[in-house]
mmCIF file of C-alpha atoms in Angstrom:
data_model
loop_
_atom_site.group_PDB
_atom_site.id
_atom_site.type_symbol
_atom_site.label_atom_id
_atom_site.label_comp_id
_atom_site.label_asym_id
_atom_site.label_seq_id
_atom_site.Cartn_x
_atom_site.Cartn_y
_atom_site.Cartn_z
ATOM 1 C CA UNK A 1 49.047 -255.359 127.625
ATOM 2 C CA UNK A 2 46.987 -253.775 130.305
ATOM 3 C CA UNK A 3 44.659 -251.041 129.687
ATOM 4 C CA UNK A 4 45.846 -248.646 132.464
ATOM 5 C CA UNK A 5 49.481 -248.825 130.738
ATOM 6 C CA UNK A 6 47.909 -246.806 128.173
ATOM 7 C CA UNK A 7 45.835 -244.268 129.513
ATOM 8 C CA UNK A 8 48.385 -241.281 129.059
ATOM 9 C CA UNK A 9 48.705 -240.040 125.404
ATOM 10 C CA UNK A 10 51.252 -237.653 124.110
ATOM 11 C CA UNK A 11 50.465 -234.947 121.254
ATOM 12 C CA UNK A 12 53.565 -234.437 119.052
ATOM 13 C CA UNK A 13 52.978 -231.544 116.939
ATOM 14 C CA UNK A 14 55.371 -231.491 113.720
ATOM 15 C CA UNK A 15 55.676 -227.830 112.017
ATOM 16 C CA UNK A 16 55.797 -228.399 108.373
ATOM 17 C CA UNK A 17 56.395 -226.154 105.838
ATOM 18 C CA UNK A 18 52.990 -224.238 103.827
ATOM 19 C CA UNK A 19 54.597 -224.692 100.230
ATOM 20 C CA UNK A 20 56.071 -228.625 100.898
ATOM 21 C CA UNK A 21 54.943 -230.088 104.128
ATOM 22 C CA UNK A 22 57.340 -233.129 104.328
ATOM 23 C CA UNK A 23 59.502 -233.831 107.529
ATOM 24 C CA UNK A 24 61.598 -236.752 107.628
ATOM 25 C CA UNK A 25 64.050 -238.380 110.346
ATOM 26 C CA UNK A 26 66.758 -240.718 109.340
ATOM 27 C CA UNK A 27 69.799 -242.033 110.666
ATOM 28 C CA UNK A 28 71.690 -244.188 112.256
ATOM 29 C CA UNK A 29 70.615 -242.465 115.706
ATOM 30 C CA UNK A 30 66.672 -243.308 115.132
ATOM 31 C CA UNK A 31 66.840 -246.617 116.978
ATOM 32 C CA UNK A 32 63.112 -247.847 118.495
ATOM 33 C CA UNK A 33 63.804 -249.213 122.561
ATOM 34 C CA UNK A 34 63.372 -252.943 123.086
ATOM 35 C CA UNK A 35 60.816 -251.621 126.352
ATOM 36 C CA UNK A 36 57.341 -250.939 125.600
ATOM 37 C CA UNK A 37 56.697 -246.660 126.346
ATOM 38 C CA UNK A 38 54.066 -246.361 129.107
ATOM 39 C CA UNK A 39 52.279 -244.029 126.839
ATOM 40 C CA UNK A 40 50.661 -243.408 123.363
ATOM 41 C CA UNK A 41 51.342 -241.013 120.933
ATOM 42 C CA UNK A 42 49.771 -238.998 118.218
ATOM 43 C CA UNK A 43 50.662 -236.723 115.554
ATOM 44 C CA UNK A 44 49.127 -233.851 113.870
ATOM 45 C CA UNK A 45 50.317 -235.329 110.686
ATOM 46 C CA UNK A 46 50.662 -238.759 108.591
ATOM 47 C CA UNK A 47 53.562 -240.893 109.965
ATOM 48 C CA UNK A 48 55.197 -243.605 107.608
ATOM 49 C CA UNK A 49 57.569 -245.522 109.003
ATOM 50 C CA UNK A 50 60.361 -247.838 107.494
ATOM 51 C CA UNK A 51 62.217 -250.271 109.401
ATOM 52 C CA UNK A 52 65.932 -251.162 108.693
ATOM 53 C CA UNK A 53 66.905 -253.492 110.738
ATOM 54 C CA UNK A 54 65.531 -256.447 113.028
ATOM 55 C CA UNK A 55 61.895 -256.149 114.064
ATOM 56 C CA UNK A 56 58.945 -255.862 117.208
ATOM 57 C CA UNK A 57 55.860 -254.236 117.538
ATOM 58 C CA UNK A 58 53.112 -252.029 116.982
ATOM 59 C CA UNK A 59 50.975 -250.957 118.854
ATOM 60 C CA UNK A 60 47.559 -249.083 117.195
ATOM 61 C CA UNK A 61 45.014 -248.101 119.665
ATOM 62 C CA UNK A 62 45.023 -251.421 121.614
ATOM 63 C CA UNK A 63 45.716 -253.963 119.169
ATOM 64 C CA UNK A 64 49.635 -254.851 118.139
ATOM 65 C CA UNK A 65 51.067 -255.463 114.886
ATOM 66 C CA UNK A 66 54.277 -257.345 113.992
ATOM 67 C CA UNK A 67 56.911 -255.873 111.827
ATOM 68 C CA UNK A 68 60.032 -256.758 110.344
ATOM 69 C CA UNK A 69 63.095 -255.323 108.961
ATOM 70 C CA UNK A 70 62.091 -253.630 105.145
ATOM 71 C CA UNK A 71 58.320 -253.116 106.436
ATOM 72 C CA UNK A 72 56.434 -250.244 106.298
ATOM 73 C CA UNK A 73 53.972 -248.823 108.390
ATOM 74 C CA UNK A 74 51.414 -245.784 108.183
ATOM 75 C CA UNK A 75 49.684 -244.473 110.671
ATOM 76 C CA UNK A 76 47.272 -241.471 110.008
ATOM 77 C CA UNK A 77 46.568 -238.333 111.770
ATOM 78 C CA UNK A 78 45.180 -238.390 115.805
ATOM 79 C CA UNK A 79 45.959 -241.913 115.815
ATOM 80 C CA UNK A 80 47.791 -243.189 118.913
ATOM 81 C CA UNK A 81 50.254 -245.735 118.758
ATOM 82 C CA UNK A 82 53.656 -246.740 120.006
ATOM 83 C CA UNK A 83 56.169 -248.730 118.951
ATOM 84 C CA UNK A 84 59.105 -251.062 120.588
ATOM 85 C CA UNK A 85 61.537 -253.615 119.369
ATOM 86 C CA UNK A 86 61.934 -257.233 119.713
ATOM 87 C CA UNK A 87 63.876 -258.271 123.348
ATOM 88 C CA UNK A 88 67.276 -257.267 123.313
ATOM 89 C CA UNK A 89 67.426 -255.215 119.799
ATOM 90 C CA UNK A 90 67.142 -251.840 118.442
ATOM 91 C CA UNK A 91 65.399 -251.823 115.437
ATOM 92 C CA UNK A 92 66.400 -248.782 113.268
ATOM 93 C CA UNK A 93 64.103 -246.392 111.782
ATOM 94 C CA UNK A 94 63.392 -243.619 108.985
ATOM 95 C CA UNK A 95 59.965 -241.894 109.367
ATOM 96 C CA UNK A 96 58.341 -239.467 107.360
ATOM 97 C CA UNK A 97 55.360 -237.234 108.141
ATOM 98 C CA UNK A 98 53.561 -235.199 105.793
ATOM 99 C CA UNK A 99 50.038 -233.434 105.159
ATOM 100 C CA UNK A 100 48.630 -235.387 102.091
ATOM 101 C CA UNK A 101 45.904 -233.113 101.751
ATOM 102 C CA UNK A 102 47.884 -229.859 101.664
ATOM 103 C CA UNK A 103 50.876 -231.495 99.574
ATOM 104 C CA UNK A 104 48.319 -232.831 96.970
ATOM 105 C CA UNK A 105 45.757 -230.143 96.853
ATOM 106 C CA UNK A 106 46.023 -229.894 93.416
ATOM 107 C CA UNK A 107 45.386 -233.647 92.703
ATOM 108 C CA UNK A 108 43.125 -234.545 95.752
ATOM 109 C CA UNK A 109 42.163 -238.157 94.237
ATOM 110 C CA UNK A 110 46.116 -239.269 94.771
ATOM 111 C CA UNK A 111 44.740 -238.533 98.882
ATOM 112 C CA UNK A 112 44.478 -242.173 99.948
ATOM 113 C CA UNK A 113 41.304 -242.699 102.229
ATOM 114 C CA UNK A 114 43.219 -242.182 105.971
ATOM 115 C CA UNK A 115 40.206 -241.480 108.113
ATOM 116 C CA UNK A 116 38.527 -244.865 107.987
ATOM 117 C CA UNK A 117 41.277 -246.206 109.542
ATOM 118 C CA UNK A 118 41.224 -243.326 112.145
ATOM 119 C CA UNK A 119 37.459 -244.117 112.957
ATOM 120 C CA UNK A 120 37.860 -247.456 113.793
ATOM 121 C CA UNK A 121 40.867 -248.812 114.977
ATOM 122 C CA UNK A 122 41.958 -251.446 112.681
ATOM 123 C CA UNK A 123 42.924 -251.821 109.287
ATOM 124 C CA UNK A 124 46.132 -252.244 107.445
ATOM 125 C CA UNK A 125 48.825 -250.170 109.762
ATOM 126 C CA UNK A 126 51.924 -252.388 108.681
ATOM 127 C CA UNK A 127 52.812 -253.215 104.801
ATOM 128 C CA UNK A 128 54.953 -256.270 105.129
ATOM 129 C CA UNK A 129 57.977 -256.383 102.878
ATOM 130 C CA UNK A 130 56.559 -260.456 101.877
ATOM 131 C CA UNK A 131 52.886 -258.636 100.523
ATOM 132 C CA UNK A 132 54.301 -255.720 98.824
ATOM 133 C CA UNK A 133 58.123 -255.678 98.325
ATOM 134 C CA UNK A 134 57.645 -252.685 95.816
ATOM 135 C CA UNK A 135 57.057 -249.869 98.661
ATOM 136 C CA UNK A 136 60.540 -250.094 101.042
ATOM 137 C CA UNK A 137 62.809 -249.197 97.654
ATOM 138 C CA UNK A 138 60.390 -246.843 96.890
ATOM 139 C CA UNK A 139 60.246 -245.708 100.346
ATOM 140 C CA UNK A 140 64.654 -245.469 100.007
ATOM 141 C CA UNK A 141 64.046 -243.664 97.429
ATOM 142 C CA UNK A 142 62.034 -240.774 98.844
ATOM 143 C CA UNK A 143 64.033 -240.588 101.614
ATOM 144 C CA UNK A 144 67.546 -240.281 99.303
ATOM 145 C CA UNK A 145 65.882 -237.109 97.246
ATOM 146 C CA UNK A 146 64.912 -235.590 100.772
ATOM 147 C CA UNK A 147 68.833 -235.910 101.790
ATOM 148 C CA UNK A 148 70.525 -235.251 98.309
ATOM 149 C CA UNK A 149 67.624 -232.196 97.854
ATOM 150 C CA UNK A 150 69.272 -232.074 94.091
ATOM 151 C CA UNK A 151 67.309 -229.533 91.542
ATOM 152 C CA UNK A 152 63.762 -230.330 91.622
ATOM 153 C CA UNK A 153 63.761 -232.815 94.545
ATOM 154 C CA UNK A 154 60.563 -231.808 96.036
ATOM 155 C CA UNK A 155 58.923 -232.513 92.520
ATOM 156 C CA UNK A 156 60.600 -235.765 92.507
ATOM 157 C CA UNK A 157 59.594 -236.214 96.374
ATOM 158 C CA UNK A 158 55.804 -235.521 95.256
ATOM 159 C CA UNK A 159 56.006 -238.016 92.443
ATOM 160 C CA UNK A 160 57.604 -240.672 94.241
ATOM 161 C CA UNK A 161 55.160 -240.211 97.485
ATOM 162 C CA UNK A 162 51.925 -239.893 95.586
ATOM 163 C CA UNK A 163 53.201 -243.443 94.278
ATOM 164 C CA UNK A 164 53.481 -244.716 97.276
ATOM 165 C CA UNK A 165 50.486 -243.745 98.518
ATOM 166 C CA UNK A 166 48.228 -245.150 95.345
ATOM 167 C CA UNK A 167 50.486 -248.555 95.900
ATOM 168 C CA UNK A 168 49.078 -248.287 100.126
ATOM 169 C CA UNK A 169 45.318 -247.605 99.006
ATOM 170 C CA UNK A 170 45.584 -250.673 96.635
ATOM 171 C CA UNK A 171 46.548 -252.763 99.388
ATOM 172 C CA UNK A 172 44.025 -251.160 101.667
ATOM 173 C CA UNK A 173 41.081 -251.948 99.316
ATOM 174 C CA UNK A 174 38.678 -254.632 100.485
ATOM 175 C CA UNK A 175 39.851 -257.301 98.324
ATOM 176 C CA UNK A 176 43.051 -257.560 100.291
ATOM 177 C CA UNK A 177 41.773 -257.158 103.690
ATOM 178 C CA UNK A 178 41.568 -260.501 103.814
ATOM 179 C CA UNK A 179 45.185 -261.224 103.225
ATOM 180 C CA UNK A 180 46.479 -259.670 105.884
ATOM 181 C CA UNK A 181 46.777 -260.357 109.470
ATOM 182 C CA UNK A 182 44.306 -259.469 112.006
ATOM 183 C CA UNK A 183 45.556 -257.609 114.843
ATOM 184 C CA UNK A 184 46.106 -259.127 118.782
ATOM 185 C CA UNK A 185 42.810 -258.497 120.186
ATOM 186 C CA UNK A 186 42.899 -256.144 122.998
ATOM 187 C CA UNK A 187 40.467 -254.249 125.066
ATOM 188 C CA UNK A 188 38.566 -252.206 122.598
ATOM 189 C CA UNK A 189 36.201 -250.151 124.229
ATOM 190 C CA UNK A 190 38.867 -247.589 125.129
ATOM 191 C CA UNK A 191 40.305 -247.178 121.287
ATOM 192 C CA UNK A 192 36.021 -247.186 119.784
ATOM 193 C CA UNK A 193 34.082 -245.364 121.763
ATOM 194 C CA UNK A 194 36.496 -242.870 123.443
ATOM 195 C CA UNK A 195 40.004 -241.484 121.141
ATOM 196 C CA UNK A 196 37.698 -241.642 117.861
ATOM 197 C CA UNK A 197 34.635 -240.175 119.348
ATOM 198 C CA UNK A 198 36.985 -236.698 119.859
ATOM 199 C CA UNK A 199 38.363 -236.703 116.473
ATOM 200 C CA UNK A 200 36.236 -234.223 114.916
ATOM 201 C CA UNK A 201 36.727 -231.711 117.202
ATOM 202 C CA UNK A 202 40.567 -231.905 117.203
ATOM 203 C CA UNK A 203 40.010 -231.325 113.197
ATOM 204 C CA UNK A 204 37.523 -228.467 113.804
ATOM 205 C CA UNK A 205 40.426 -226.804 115.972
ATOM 206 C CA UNK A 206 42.607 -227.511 113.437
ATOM 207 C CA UNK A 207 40.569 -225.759 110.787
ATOM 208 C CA UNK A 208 39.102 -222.957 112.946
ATOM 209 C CA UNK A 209 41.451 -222.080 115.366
ATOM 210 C CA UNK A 210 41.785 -218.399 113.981
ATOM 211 C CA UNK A 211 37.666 -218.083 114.494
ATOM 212 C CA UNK A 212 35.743 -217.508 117.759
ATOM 213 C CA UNK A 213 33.719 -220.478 119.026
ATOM 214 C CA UNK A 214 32.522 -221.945 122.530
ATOM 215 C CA UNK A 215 33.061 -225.510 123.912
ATOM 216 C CA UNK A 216 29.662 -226.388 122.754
ATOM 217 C CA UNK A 217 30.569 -226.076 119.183
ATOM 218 C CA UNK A 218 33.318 -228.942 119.207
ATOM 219 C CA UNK A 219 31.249 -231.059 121.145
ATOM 220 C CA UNK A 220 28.476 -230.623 118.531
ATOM 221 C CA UNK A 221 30.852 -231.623 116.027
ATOM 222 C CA UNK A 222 31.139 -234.675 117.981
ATOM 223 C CA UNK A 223 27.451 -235.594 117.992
ATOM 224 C CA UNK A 224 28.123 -234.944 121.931
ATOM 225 C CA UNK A 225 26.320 -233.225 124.940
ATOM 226 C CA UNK A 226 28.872 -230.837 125.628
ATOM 227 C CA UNK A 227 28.895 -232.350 129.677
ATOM 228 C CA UNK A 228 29.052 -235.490 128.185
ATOM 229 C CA UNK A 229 32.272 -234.210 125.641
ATOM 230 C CA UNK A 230 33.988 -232.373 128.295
ATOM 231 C CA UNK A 231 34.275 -235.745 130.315
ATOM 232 C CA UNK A 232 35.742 -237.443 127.497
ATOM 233 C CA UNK A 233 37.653 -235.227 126.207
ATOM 234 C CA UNK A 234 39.539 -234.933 129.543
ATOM 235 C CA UNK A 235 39.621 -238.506 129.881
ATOM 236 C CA UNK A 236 41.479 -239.098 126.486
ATOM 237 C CA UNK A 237 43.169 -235.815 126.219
ATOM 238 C CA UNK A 238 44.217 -235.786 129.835
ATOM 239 C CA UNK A 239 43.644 -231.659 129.343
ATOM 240 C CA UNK A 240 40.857 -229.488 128.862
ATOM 241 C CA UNK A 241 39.006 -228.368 125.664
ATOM 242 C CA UNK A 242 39.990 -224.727 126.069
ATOM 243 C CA UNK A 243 43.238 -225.556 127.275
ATOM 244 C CA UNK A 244 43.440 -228.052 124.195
ATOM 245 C CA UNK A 245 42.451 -225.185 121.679
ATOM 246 C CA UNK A 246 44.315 -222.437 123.385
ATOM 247 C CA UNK A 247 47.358 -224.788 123.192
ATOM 248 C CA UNK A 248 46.896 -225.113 119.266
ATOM 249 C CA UNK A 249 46.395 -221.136 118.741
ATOM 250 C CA UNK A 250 49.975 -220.621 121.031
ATOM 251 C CA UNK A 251 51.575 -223.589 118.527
ATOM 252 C CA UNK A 252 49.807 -221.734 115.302
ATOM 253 C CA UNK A 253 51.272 -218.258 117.383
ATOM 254 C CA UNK A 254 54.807 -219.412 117.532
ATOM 255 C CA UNK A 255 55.482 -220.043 113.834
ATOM 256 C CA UNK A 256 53.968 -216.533 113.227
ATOM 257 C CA UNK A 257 56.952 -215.315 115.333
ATOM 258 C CA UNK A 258 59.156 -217.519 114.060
ATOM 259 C CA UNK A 259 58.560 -216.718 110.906
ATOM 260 C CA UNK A 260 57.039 -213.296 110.188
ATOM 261 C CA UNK A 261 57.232 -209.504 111.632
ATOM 262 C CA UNK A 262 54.330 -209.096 111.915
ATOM 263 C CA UNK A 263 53.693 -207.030 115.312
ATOM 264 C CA UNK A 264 52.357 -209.414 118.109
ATOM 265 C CA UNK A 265 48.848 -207.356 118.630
ATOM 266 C CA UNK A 266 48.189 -208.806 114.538
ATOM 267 C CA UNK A 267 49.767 -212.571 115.574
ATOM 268 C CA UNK A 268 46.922 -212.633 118.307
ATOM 269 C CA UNK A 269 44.248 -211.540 116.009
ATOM 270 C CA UNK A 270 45.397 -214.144 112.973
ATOM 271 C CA UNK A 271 45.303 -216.974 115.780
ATOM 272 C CA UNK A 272 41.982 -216.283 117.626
ATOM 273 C CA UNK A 273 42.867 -214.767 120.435
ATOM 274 C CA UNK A 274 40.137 -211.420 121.151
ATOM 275 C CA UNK A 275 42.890 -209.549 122.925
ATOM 276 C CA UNK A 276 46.463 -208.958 123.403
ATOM 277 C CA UNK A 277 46.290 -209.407 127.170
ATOM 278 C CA UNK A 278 44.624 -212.567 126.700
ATOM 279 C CA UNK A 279 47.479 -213.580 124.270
ATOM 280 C CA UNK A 280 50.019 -212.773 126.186
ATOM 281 C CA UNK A 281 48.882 -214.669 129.683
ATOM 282 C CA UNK A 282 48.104 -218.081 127.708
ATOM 283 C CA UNK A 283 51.778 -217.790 125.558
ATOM 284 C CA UNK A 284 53.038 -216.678 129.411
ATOM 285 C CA UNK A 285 51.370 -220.208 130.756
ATOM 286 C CA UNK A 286 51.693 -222.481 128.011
ATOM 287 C CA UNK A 287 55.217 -221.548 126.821
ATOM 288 C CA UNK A 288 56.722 -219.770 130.035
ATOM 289 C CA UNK A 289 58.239 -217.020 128.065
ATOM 290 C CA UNK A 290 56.514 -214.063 126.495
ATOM 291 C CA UNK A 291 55.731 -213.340 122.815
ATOM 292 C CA UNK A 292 58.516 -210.648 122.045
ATOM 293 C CA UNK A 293 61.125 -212.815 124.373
ATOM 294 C CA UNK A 294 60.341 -215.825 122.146
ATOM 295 C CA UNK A 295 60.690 -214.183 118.943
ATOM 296 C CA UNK A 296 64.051 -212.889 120.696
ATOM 297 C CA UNK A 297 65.612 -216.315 121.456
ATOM 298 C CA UNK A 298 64.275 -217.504 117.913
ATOM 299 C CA UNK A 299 66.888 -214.647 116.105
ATOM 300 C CA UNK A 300 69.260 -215.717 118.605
ATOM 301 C CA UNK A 301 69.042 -219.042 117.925
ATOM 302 C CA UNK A 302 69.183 -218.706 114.215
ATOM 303 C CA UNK A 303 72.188 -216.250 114.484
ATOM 304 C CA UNK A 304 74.383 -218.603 117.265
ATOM 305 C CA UNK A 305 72.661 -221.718 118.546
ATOM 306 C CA UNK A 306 73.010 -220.887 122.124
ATOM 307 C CA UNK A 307 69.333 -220.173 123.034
ATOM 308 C CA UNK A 308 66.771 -222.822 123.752
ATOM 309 C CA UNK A 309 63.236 -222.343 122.775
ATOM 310 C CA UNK A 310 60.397 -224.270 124.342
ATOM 311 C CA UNK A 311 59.141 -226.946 122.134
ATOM 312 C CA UNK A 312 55.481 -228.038 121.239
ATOM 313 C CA UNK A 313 55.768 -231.153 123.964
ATOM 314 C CA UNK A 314 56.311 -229.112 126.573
ATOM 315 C CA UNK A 315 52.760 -227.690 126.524
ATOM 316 C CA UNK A 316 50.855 -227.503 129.580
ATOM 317 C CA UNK A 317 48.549 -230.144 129.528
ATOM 318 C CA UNK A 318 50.818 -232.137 126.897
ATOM 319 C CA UNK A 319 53.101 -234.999 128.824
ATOM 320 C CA UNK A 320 56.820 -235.107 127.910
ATOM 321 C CA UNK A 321 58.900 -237.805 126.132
ATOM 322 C CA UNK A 322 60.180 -240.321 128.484
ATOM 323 C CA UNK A 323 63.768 -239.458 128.962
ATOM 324 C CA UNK A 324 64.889 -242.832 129.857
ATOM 325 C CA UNK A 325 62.305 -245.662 128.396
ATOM 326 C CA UNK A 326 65.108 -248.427 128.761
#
């Protein structure tokens, strides 16, 4: 693969739930294109993927994987990757993304060790069903509690993750490193030096979005000039850093709306925003509706299904999913 087919990312931004943030898609519909996407993706969560049926590739940075049908994969937060099917198939899916930190805060040792693999590009991103056979029932599992949602499911769901997730670290440990397949060597100097260079400051947004800082604080988070992390920033992110951060306080903004009262001059304040004018021109620009119309079309939509509220994607800044990849 070329380099230049992958310089666009896309940010998909999952909303999940404060007391049990778990999202899952599964289906018969959730069917991977046999035609490579032009562009990477990243989440603001951890993705793990199960494939059904047939099997293709995985792209991680720029190195590909192979999977299977009754694989799993895992890819952790800010990591882009794509993924596309074997010539002339459609390899079915059931993903799951979740905050391990948040859904284990009160155990934080069952948090397996994501970042390393977010630093550097490699590592074990696909769990053949050959190496560990254990982790696709287990995976069926989870997924049939999250559909049944009988009484106590979400304990059950816990249980049965943090499981998996001790099973993945095992397998990630040094000793088995060696057992597993390297990936197709690509050009790395875009996924080492640039996409991981960024990372901290798209977690110090993450974690102080609701404070007031300048530019040159996330590029000191970087270990970056801030000329120098403006550049790459921009080069990665194909956006700017304010327009990056002002994008994640509009997302944070939008749940507030969604689902609180609280009046829109306190929604500003709780996202980081020093004014209610300044609020209201970035919602105005980023989501093309205002603050009170949004909240609007979200009881309208809840009450009758005919109103359609902008979605995270459609940020300014943030590129759209490719309506027809085939």
């Amino acid at each position: 693969m070329n380099r230049k087919q992958y310089e666009n990312m896309e940010y998909r931004n999952y909303r999940l739930q404060k007391d049990f943030p778990v999202f899952f898609l599964s289906g018969e519909q959730w069917r991977i294109s046999d035609v490579p996407s032009s562009r990477l993706h990243f989440h603001n969560c951890v993705e793990i993927g199960v494939c059904h049926t047939c099997g293709g590739t995985l792209r991680v940075y720029d190195s590909c994987f192979p999977f299977q049908a009754g694989d799993i994969t895992c890819i952790p937060q800010n990591v882009p990757h794509t993924t596309w099917s074997e010539r002339g198939t459609k390899s079915q899916w059931s993903y799951l993304f979740f905050d391990p930190e948040s859904l284990f805060r009160e155990v934080p040792a069952l948090v397996p060790p994501f970042s390393h693999l977010a630093g550097n590009g490699g590592g074990r991103f696909v769990f053949s069903e050959g190496q560990a056979p254990e982790l696709y029932p287990l995976m069926q599992e989870i997924l049939r509690e999250l559909e049944e949602e009988k009484p106590d499911f979400r304990l059950s769901v816990r249980g049965l993750l943090a499981s998996l997730l001790v099973k993945m670290r095992r397998l990630q440990s040094p000793s088995t490193q060696g057992d597993t397949e390297g990936p197709e060597e690509g050009n790395r100097e875009f996924s080492v030096q640039h996409m991981p260079s960024i990372l901290p400051a798209l977690d110090f947004v993450e974690e102080n979005y609701s404070e007031q800082f300048d530019i040159n604080a996330l590029a000191k988070a970087c270990c970056l000039s801030e000329t120098h992390f403006r550049r790459l920033f921009h080069q990665v992110m194909h956006t700017a850093p304010l327009a990056y951060v002002n994008g994640v306080r509009i997302e944070k903004a939008c749940g507030l709306l969604c689902l609180s009262e609280e009046p829109i001059l306190s929604v500003a304040e709780k996202v980081g925003f020093p004014s209610i004018s300044s609020f209201n021109r970035q919602f105005m620009r980023i989501m093309q509706i205002t603050p009170s119309e949004y909240r609007r079309c979200q009881r309208l939509q809840g009450g009758t299904g005919r109103s359609r509220l902008p979605v995270i994607s459609e940020f300014t800044g943030w590129l759209l999913p490719e309506e027809n990849p085939e």
